[in-house]
XYZ file of C-alpha atoms in Angstrom:
662
model
C 71.874 151.540 104.819
C 75.084 152.061 106.802
C 76.538 155.518 106.267
C 80.315 155.751 106.390
C 80.792 159.428 105.827
C 83.402 161.727 107.316
C 80.891 164.530 107.960
C 78.154 163.937 110.542
C 75.760 166.071 112.598
C 77.621 168.388 114.944
C 76.657 167.907 118.605
C 75.088 170.800 120.566
C 74.143 172.430 117.286
C 72.875 176.028 117.399
C 71.991 177.361 113.924
C 71.514 180.960 115.139
C 74.951 181.007 116.779
C 76.526 179.528 113.637
C 74.757 182.117 111.468
C 76.163 184.895 113.652
C 79.674 183.391 113.461
C 79.510 183.348 109.685
C 78.141 186.912 109.575
C 81.005 188.153 111.752
C 83.519 186.247 109.603
C 82.358 188.204 106.538
C 81.868 191.602 108.222
C 84.204 194.470 107.489
C 87.252 194.428 105.229
C 88.343 190.948 104.271
C 86.958 187.615 105.404
C 87.961 185.135 108.068
C 88.202 182.232 105.647
C 89.453 179.759 108.239
C 86.425 180.414 110.452
C 84.120 179.884 107.475
C 85.686 176.631 106.282
C 86.028 175.186 109.780
C 82.363 175.830 110.576
C 80.925 174.722 107.231
C 82.916 171.462 107.110
C 82.014 170.513 110.681
C 78.246 170.630 110.071
C 76.096 168.152 108.156
C 74.209 169.298 105.076
C 70.916 169.252 106.975
C 72.451 171.524 109.625
C 73.807 173.856 106.932
C 70.246 174.291 105.636
C 69.144 175.353 109.124
C 72.042 177.829 109.233
C 70.906 179.312 105.899
C 67.370 179.791 107.302
C 68.691 181.264 110.573
C 70.999 183.651 108.676
C 68.066 185.045 106.685
C 65.930 185.382 109.819
C 68.674 187.094 111.829
C 70.219 189.365 109.198
C 67.686 189.523 106.345
C 70.325 188.405 103.866
C 70.980 185.338 101.713
C 73.944 183.412 103.103
C 74.908 181.871 99.759
C 74.911 185.308 98.066
C 77.162 186.672 100.832
C 79.556 183.735 100.544
C 79.744 184.217 96.761
C 80.551 187.895 97.281
C 83.225 187.347 99.927
C 85.021 184.294 98.557
C 86.767 183.655 95.243
C 87.982 180.910 92.934
C 87.937 177.215 93.762
C 87.460 177.899 97.473
C 84.248 179.832 96.730
C 82.971 177.025 94.462
C 83.646 174.461 97.168
C 82.041 176.341 100.067
C 79.000 177.466 98.070
C 78.463 173.927 96.765
C 78.551 172.596 100.328
C 75.668 174.910 101.192
C 73.355 173.384 98.579
C 71.275 170.288 99.317
C 72.491 167.111 97.548
C 69.625 167.087 94.991
C 70.187 170.746 94.064
C 73.948 170.222 93.928
C 73.501 167.283 91.526
C 70.958 169.274 89.493
C 73.383 172.181 89.097
C 76.191 169.827 88.024
C 73.940 168.248 85.372
C 72.770 171.673 84.197
C 76.357 172.915 83.890
C 77.266 169.721 82.012
C 74.666 170.226 79.264
C 74.400 174.001 78.946
C 76.358 175.930 76.319
C 78.128 174.654 73.217
C 79.865 171.534 74.579
C 78.757 168.670 76.799
C 80.601 167.344 79.843
C 79.891 163.659 79.226
C 82.141 162.553 82.102
C 80.013 164.482 84.586
C 76.779 162.990 83.210
C 78.288 159.506 83.410
C 79.598 159.934 86.957
C 76.320 161.213 88.431
C 73.795 159.078 86.565
C 75.789 155.846 86.931
C 76.209 156.197 90.698
C 72.929 157.531 92.136
C 70.131 155.333 93.527
C 66.471 155.686 92.555
C 65.511 158.147 95.307
C 68.525 160.347 94.592
C 67.614 160.314 90.911
C 63.987 161.356 91.538
C 65.018 164.110 93.984
C 67.588 165.442 91.511
C 65.044 165.563 88.660
C 62.593 167.477 90.873
C 65.317 169.914 91.981
C 66.322 170.511 88.357
C 62.738 171.359 87.426
C 62.443 173.708 90.407
C 65.773 175.449 89.846
C 65.732 175.839 86.065
C 62.081 175.452 85.064
C 63.142 172.785 82.591
C 62.841 169.029 82.233
C 66.179 167.284 82.826
C 65.302 164.392 80.534
C 64.513 166.750 77.649
C 67.792 168.629 78.124
C 69.804 165.399 78.133
C 67.967 164.126 75.030
C 68.753 167.417 73.255
C 72.423 167.286 74.213
C 73.337 163.605 73.653
C 72.769 160.916 71.028
C 72.761 157.220 70.176
C 73.052 154.382 72.660
C 74.762 156.746 75.099
C 71.597 158.856 75.221
C 69.344 155.788 75.558
C 71.261 154.454 78.568
C 71.312 157.873 80.261
C 67.541 158.122 79.898
C 67.054 154.600 81.279
C 69.159 155.461 84.331
C 67.407 158.801 84.764
C 64.051 157.047 85.271
C 65.272 155.786 88.656
C 63.489 152.465 88.176
C 66.304 150.087 89.057
C 64.946 147.181 91.114
C 65.941 147.769 94.755
C 63.964 144.939 96.354
C 67.046 142.789 96.962
C 65.148 139.710 95.772
C 67.202 137.551 93.393
C 65.819 134.952 90.982
C 68.591 132.384 90.360
C 67.083 131.311 87.027
C 66.943 134.922 85.832
C 70.581 135.402 86.878
C 71.670 132.572 84.593
C 69.419 133.788 81.774
C 70.734 137.361 81.998
C 74.328 136.123 81.937
C 73.601 134.011 78.839
C 71.734 136.896 77.184
C 74.656 139.278 77.748
C 77.078 136.727 76.310
C 74.823 136.140 73.321
C 74.463 139.912 72.840
C 78.215 140.439 72.634
C 81.066 137.961 72.729
C 79.138 135.085 71.130
C 78.164 136.901 67.960
C 79.590 139.208 65.319
C 78.400 142.683 66.292
C 76.706 143.741 69.504
C 73.103 143.896 70.663
C 73.470 147.146 72.629
C 69.785 147.170 73.612
C 70.251 143.978 75.628
C 73.156 145.507 77.568
C 71.061 148.631 78.229
C 68.021 146.691 79.419
C 69.872 144.396 81.828
C 72.478 146.799 83.230
C 69.988 149.655 83.430
C 67.182 147.921 85.343
C 68.290 144.908 87.397
C 69.110 145.260 91.090
C 72.689 145.665 92.302
C 72.593 142.316 94.131
C 71.192 140.575 91.056
C 73.781 142.102 88.710
C 76.690 141.114 90.928
C 75.535 137.517 90.632
C 75.030 137.973 86.876
C 78.610 139.231 86.562
C 79.917 136.170 88.419
C 77.879 133.842 86.185
C 78.989 135.746 83.091
C 82.671 135.236 83.937
C 82.152 131.469 84.014
C 80.446 131.485 80.609
C 82.653 134.013 78.803
C 85.929 133.380 80.665
C 86.333 137.127 80.995
C 84.874 139.867 83.159
C 81.859 141.899 82.085
C 84.147 144.941 82.098
C 86.492 143.339 79.547
C 83.537 142.411 77.360
C 82.237 145.984 77.503
C 85.680 147.203 76.409
C 85.690 144.693 73.544
C 82.132 145.254 72.349
C 81.341 148.931 72.924
C 83.080 152.216 72.198
C 83.173 155.931 72.943
C 80.969 157.578 75.577
C 78.609 154.584 75.567
C 81.489 152.281 76.512
C 82.580 154.678 79.272
C 79.022 154.896 80.620
C 78.499 151.126 80.682
C 81.879 150.613 82.331
C 80.930 153.160 84.991
C 77.636 151.361 85.615
C 79.417 148.001 85.913
C 82.038 149.490 88.250
C 79.325 151.028 90.436
C 77.543 147.677 90.597
C 80.818 146.143 91.821
C 81.684 148.946 94.236
C 80.556 152.575 94.259
C 83.432 153.566 96.597
C 86.022 152.013 94.247
C 84.446 153.838 91.302
C 84.811 157.163 93.100
C 88.325 156.328 94.318
C 89.376 155.909 90.676
C 87.586 159.110 89.646
C 89.334 161.044 92.432
C 92.733 159.698 91.427
C 92.195 160.671 87.789
C 91.089 164.157 88.868
C 94.444 164.799 90.581
C 97.108 162.838 88.730
C 99.288 164.417 86.076
C 100.094 168.090 85.576
C 96.662 169.688 86.088
C 93.798 169.085 88.498
C 90.187 168.531 87.419
C 88.884 170.715 90.244
C 85.200 170.483 89.296
C 85.359 166.678 89.515
C 87.326 166.795 92.766
C 84.889 169.243 94.362
C 81.812 167.363 93.146
C 82.924 163.998 94.514
C 84.296 165.255 97.842
C 81.018 167.070 98.512
C 78.615 164.390 97.300
C 80.308 161.519 99.158
C 81.410 163.238 102.383
C 78.270 162.180 104.266
C 77.719 158.770 102.671
C 80.820 156.654 101.956
C 83.993 158.764 102.114
C 85.569 156.326 104.596
C 85.054 153.483 102.129
C 86.377 155.607 99.268
C 89.521 156.306 101.300
C 90.040 152.592 101.873
C 89.584 151.794 98.185
C 91.897 154.637 97.210
C 94.678 153.276 99.404
C 94.092 149.755 98.119
C 94.262 150.827 94.477
C 97.082 153.375 94.592
C 99.114 152.503 97.728
C 98.730 156.122 98.823
C 96.159 157.829 101.011
C 93.586 160.152 99.483
C 94.597 162.663 102.155
C 98.211 162.781 100.952
C 97.136 162.975 97.306
C 95.078 166.089 98.168
C 98.015 167.540 100.145
C 100.326 167.100 97.147
C 97.887 168.420 94.549
C 96.070 171.413 96.103
C 96.875 174.456 98.218
C 95.588 177.123 100.580
C 92.089 177.294 102.050
C 90.852 175.119 99.184
C 93.186 172.351 100.352
C 92.218 172.758 104.006
C 88.531 172.458 103.158
C 89.087 169.325 101.071
C 91.187 167.761 103.831
C 88.419 168.432 106.352
C 85.978 166.642 104.048
C 88.452 163.783 103.582
C 88.635 163.434 107.348
C 91.992 161.758 107.952
C 95.246 160.320 106.668
C 95.037 156.537 106.214
C 98.800 156.249 105.689
C 99.256 157.043 109.382
C 97.243 153.957 110.328
C 99.851 151.662 108.789
C 97.393 148.779 108.479
C 95.345 147.536 105.564
C 91.606 148.006 106.092
C 89.658 144.735 106.383
C 87.006 145.952 103.921
C 89.665 146.854 101.367
C 91.391 143.511 101.931
C 88.158 141.730 101.056
C 88.000 143.759 97.873
C 91.624 142.874 97.082
C 90.773 139.185 97.556
C 87.886 139.540 95.090
C 90.109 141.382 92.593
C 92.611 138.506 92.552
C 89.714 136.077 92.156
C 88.480 138.020 89.112
C 92.006 138.106 87.722
C 92.266 134.326 88.077
C 88.895 133.688 86.418
C 89.256 136.111 83.530
C 90.578 134.766 80.267
C 91.950 137.788 78.418
C 91.761 137.771 74.636
C 95.038 139.369 73.537
C 94.600 141.655 70.555
C 97.450 143.043 68.425
C 97.425 146.233 66.378
C 99.676 144.841 63.605
C 98.707 141.774 61.578
C 100.094 140.151 58.419
C 99.486 142.244 55.309
C 97.206 140.666 52.680
C 98.525 140.042 49.151
C 102.062 140.125 50.517
C 104.926 140.191 47.987
C 108.348 140.228 49.706
C 110.245 140.781 46.440
C 108.145 143.840 45.561
C 108.576 145.225 49.084
C 112.352 144.680 48.885
C 112.512 146.567 45.573
C 110.343 149.389 46.962
C 112.599 149.759 50.014
C 115.707 149.880 47.824
C 114.090 152.546 45.656
C 113.245 154.578 48.778
C 116.954 154.605 49.728
C 118.568 155.129 46.321
C 119.872 158.443 45.113
C 119.895 161.771 46.918
C 117.791 161.762 50.084
C 115.639 159.055 51.573
C 111.906 158.525 51.171
C 111.200 157.949 54.855
C 107.436 157.867 54.345
C 107.752 154.975 51.897
C 109.946 153.032 54.336
C 107.531 153.681 57.181
C 104.526 152.717 55.067
C 106.007 149.300 54.226
C 107.650 148.377 57.533
C 104.724 149.513 59.707
C 102.190 147.490 57.782
C 103.896 144.104 57.697
C 104.067 141.480 60.412
C 107.484 140.562 61.809
C 107.454 137.250 59.932
C 106.802 139.145 56.693
C 109.628 141.588 57.476
C 112.014 138.640 57.782
C 110.973 137.504 54.297
C 111.638 141.027 53.030
C 115.131 140.928 54.601
C 115.861 137.660 52.826
C 114.492 138.884 49.482
C 116.509 142.088 49.764
C 119.725 140.085 50.107
C 118.779 137.511 47.441
C 117.695 140.055 44.834
C 120.084 142.911 45.549
C 123.021 141.293 47.340
C 122.724 143.865 50.096
C 121.972 143.763 53.828
C 118.692 145.575 54.414
C 119.415 146.418 58.047
C 122.821 147.930 57.163
C 121.221 150.016 54.418
C 118.491 151.250 56.772
C 121.093 152.195 59.392
C 123.029 154.259 56.844
C 119.918 156.061 55.581
C 117.995 156.782 58.790
C 118.977 158.524 61.979
C 118.181 158.939 65.665
C 114.893 157.546 66.964
C 113.444 156.734 63.555
C 116.453 154.520 62.874
C 116.067 152.798 66.275
C 112.391 152.214 65.651
C 112.679 150.877 62.095
C 115.665 148.664 62.912
C 113.814 147.356 65.973
C 110.915 146.364 63.757
C 113.181 144.626 61.239
C 114.840 142.418 63.866
C 113.182 139.193 64.997
C 111.534 139.466 68.457
C 114.398 137.434 69.957
C 117.051 139.619 68.282
C 115.236 142.752 69.392
C 114.953 141.602 73.027
C 118.636 140.611 73.031
C 119.597 144.020 71.671
C 117.437 145.801 74.247
C 119.074 143.798 77.039
C 122.528 144.718 75.697
C 121.591 148.416 75.402
C 120.315 148.344 78.990
C 123.701 147.145 80.246
C 126.255 148.781 77.956
C 128.250 151.835 78.982
C 128.605 153.379 82.412
C 125.029 153.124 83.666
C 122.454 150.343 83.729
C 118.790 150.663 82.749
C 117.419 148.391 85.451
C 113.815 149.160 84.487
C 114.415 147.750 80.991
C 115.995 144.564 82.355
C 113.042 144.098 84.706
C 110.400 144.860 82.081
C 111.766 142.320 79.589
C 112.551 139.449 81.957
C 109.376 139.812 84.041
C 107.035 139.661 81.040
C 108.497 137.144 78.583
C 107.485 133.494 78.353
C 109.975 130.668 78.790
C 110.070 130.177 75.023
C 110.754 133.870 74.422
C 113.534 133.920 77.039
C 115.240 130.867 75.528
C 115.108 132.450 72.056
C 116.467 135.717 73.471
C 119.345 133.870 75.191
C 120.310 132.214 71.911
C 120.085 135.509 70.000
C 122.199 137.262 72.637
C 124.962 134.653 72.494
C 124.941 134.762 68.703
C 125.167 138.567 68.601
C 127.545 139.277 71.507
C 129.531 136.009 71.837
C 128.748 135.543 75.514
C 125.797 134.374 77.562
C 123.134 136.806 78.716
C 123.433 135.352 82.226
C 127.155 136.264 82.326
C 126.362 139.795 81.149
C 123.731 140.221 83.866
C 126.067 138.916 86.561
C 128.819 141.334 85.523
C 126.458 144.332 85.452
C 124.243 143.827 88.522
C 124.701 142.616 92.071
C 123.050 141.291 95.222
C 119.476 140.076 95.404
C 118.578 142.028 92.271
C 121.180 140.070 90.302
C 119.848 136.787 91.710
C 116.287 137.688 90.668
C 117.369 138.474 87.096
C 119.499 135.319 86.869
C 116.543 133.263 88.080
C 114.251 134.824 85.462
C 116.755 134.515 82.596
C 116.782 130.718 83.020
C 113.354 130.630 81.360
C 112.358 127.900 83.772
C 109.124 129.299 85.168
C 106.582 126.535 85.782
C 103.679 126.385 83.364
C 100.115 125.217 83.771
C 97.191 125.900 86.119
C 97.269 126.646 89.837
C 97.798 123.859 92.336
C 95.325 124.951 95.022
C 96.926 123.077 97.914
C 100.403 124.225 96.990
C 99.165 127.798 96.405
C 97.842 127.856 99.953
C 101.220 126.659 101.261
C 103.065 129.242 99.136
C 100.825 132.011 100.457
C 101.576 130.944 104.029
C 105.307 130.944 103.292
C 105.132 134.460 101.863
C 103.084 135.612 104.854
C 105.632 134.122 107.283
C 108.486 135.679 105.300
C 107.043 139.123 105.986
C 108.127 138.718 109.610
C 111.687 137.641 108.720
C 114.694 139.914 108.146
C 114.915 141.603 104.746
C 117.432 139.163 103.224
C 115.385 136.087 104.118
C 112.179 137.791 103.022
C 113.592 138.703 99.603
C 115.005 135.209 99.036
C 111.678 133.570 99.904
C 109.789 135.960 97.610
C 112.265 135.196 94.826
C 111.890 131.436 95.240
C 108.129 131.712 94.649
C 107.610 134.780 92.436
C 110.343 133.841 89.955
C 109.489 130.157 89.545
C 105.712 129.600 89.779
C 103.358 129.913 86.814
C 101.316 133.091 86.496
C 98.081 131.120 86.962
C 99.447 129.650 90.170
C 100.713 133.013 91.430
C 97.266 134.589 91.011
C 95.907 132.065 93.495
C 98.937 132.525 95.795
C 98.419 136.290 95.880
C 94.708 135.849 96.530
C 95.330 133.546 99.513
C 98.074 135.895 100.732
C 95.352 138.516 101.309
C 93.430 136.036 103.436
C 96.467 135.248 105.614
C 97.769 138.792 106.062
C 94.795 141.125 105.496
C 97.142 142.940 103.100
C 97.767 142.945 99.378
C 101.059 141.597 98.038
C 101.686 144.850 96.129
C 101.497 146.911 99.315
C 103.862 144.586 101.151
C 106.436 144.846 98.363
C 106.186 148.643 98.261
C 106.354 149.011 102.032
C 108.929 146.385 103.000
C 111.335 146.411 100.045
C 113.330 149.041 98.228
C 115.287 149.820 95.081
C 115.615 147.434 92.164
C 114.475 144.410 94.187
C 111.195 146.155 94.960
C 110.780 147.204 91.313
C 111.446 143.658 90.055
C 108.944 141.973 92.385
C 106.390 144.712 91.783
C 106.701 144.220 87.993
C 106.120 140.479 88.372
C 103.015 141.035 90.507
C 101.608 143.659 88.137
C 102.308 141.415 85.166
C 100.582 138.493 86.868
C 97.554 140.612 87.722
C 97.133 142.383 84.375
C 100.032 142.502 81.924
C 98.471 145.017 79.482
C 97.844 147.341 82.435
C 101.500 146.987 83.462
C 102.668 147.988 79.983
C 100.176 150.873 79.874
C 101.706 152.183 83.083
C 105.220 151.786 81.658
C 104.211 153.761 78.546
C 102.700 156.519 80.665
C 105.862 156.829 82.728
C 107.971 156.851 79.561
C 106.141 159.919 78.249
C 104.984 161.942 81.246
C 106.952 164.938 82.487
C 109.400 167.091 80.545
C 111.450 164.451 78.746
C 110.528 161.241 76.992
C 112.200 157.886 77.546
C 112.281 157.147 73.812
C 114.062 153.825 74.244
C 111.318 152.531 76.554
C 108.602 153.855 74.250
C 110.162 152.166 71.208
C 110.812 148.937 73.120
C 107.201 148.534 74.242
C 105.574 149.631 70.988
C 107.756 147.271 68.935
C 107.594 144.275 71.267
C 103.836 144.401 71.939
C 102.340 145.504 68.599
C 101.765 141.923 67.432
C 100.724 140.611 70.851
C 98.510 142.891 72.940
C 98.971 146.561 72.022
C 95.220 146.923 71.489
C 94.644 145.699 75.076
C 97.353 148.073 76.299
C 95.590 150.950 74.537
C 92.351 150.074 76.297
C 94.038 149.953 79.712
C 95.842 153.233 79.014
C 92.566 154.996 78.178
C 90.760 153.602 81.213
C 93.554 154.460 83.648
C 94.658 157.833 82.309
C 91.443 159.174 80.711
C 93.291 159.925 77.472
C 93.992 157.665 74.521
C 97.527 156.455 73.907
C 97.270 158.034 70.451
C 96.410 161.450 71.954
C 99.084 161.159 74.629
C 101.775 160.448 72.030
C 100.641 163.410 69.928
C 100.191 165.832 72.847
C 103.634 165.036 74.152
C 105.221 165.666 70.762
C 106.677 162.189 70.933
C 105.651 161.270 67.401
C 107.636 164.225 66.055
C 110.640 163.343 68.206
C 110.486 159.774 66.960
C 110.136 160.196 63.237
C 109.355 163.740 62.160
C 105.709 162.882 61.596
C 102.725 161.040 62.991
C 103.848 157.515 62.210
C 104.076 156.251 65.784
C 100.564 157.511 66.483
C 99.347 155.823 63.302
C 101.194 152.667 64.265
C 99.598 152.694 67.709
C 96.117 152.862 66.216
C 96.570 150.509 63.269
C 94.357 147.438 63.413
């Protein structure tokens, strides 16, 4: 096994001298924290154990007890944890996760999904020694269901590590997993547990490749479709660790630091446990996934001696290197390959209502708006639970039966964001998109993000319908409006997209290779030529074709197309190309990110929130929810409620209900 840690054995090591240095650093009033952190983070764990023994021999005291006494807070947790051996550190984390009233399922998942058989056996023995208890019994007591069963399977440490692969068994396992999930109604969870819990890493990687050919989707997507709750999160973690343990930890580190607070226990646990094994690989994966170095993320999110210690464990700033790591480039190539192979099943949250009666709905809506006051709940209950096609029938019935315009009546009765939301739902998708484009351009400022979001994600058919709706509503062409409100290369990109002339169909492999070479060559041209060449390919080729182009681009440049766009371009041009690439790679993930940005921070971009919820609810909002939960570790429903957005939108919980309706 090749170790790619940032912490290695210190040369010319003298445990007695180090013990004396630490003793002097804690002697007297106050502590020399810098001396402590510099010494501890420049020694391997094995050397730290020798220092502990030397400290007791020289001074008759327990080094860990002294460190606990002298240090405080997160810095104390970090330094003391570094002094424990890996098995005892893991054992303590598991013990802390299951003791007391609640259970830290995320900690259990992270440790048990990522450790090899030897690490598992050593951890179990350390747990028994430290706490006089059986780890398996404690986990059984504290968990339940399929989640518990999979944890216990992993805890046995019996995963095949021989490296021998039986090709026939690979095919059989792939077929069995498909039969256990996607092929049938319901899920055979036991089959998932048996295969993912016992087969070797090499074997499972081949199973995953075979599975994608059978199911036309990744094993991860199937797990999201078939499983739920902590069991889903555990199986996803196992699958991610089979793919790449460093990428799994890169994602965990990012989630521990993003947003307003920091999950310090997670951050400490990972930085300690991986510092001597694969921290260099984790750094590469982190930069690949988030276009930012782990080092700079730690700088931005922590402070003081705690920060300095973490940075020493991190070992360096990859942003200074300026180049894309070859190992990470290979992973990027594989990610585009998976994206190209995966056939995503789009799942809406709003479907046609059964036993639909447009006349009855029209009468009910009129009743809700008659007299003094408005029955907003009744309006919400009807509009939120009908498909758009059904809402159009209600509009027609309202006019036929009552001689009134439903949309005008709704506008007069509702106000603010609830009015925007309900009216948005009552418009046809083409009318709604046209209105959103107009709103993005009217007045003094321009909402470039809205223009990009709509034009980068709509099909040719949707764009043509939107163009017709725009001309009908505003008596001019959408192209003319864009040209009068934007300029330069950004204007050209939008005009190209608004033609609705993107090619359709599968990738042309030979042409994709040529396109990738052209994009690679354009990276060496001046900015104007580079942007024009990117536009000529990104705005005209089919998404299937672009996936192959972006994959081959990695091979030619050793860099990912997203990183090039972020590094070499700026402003609205950068945002437009980046949106296209993200949409090509994973459109639900792109929308999940847009929703997160609309709600994070102090204010809420209500227009963006309404636009996405309305436009995607009958297409892929369920997929977006899944991506949101995986990326941000909180459900979209919870995020809307926690941010108070549902109250701001409609004085109740309707938007949250709408998000979760199936």
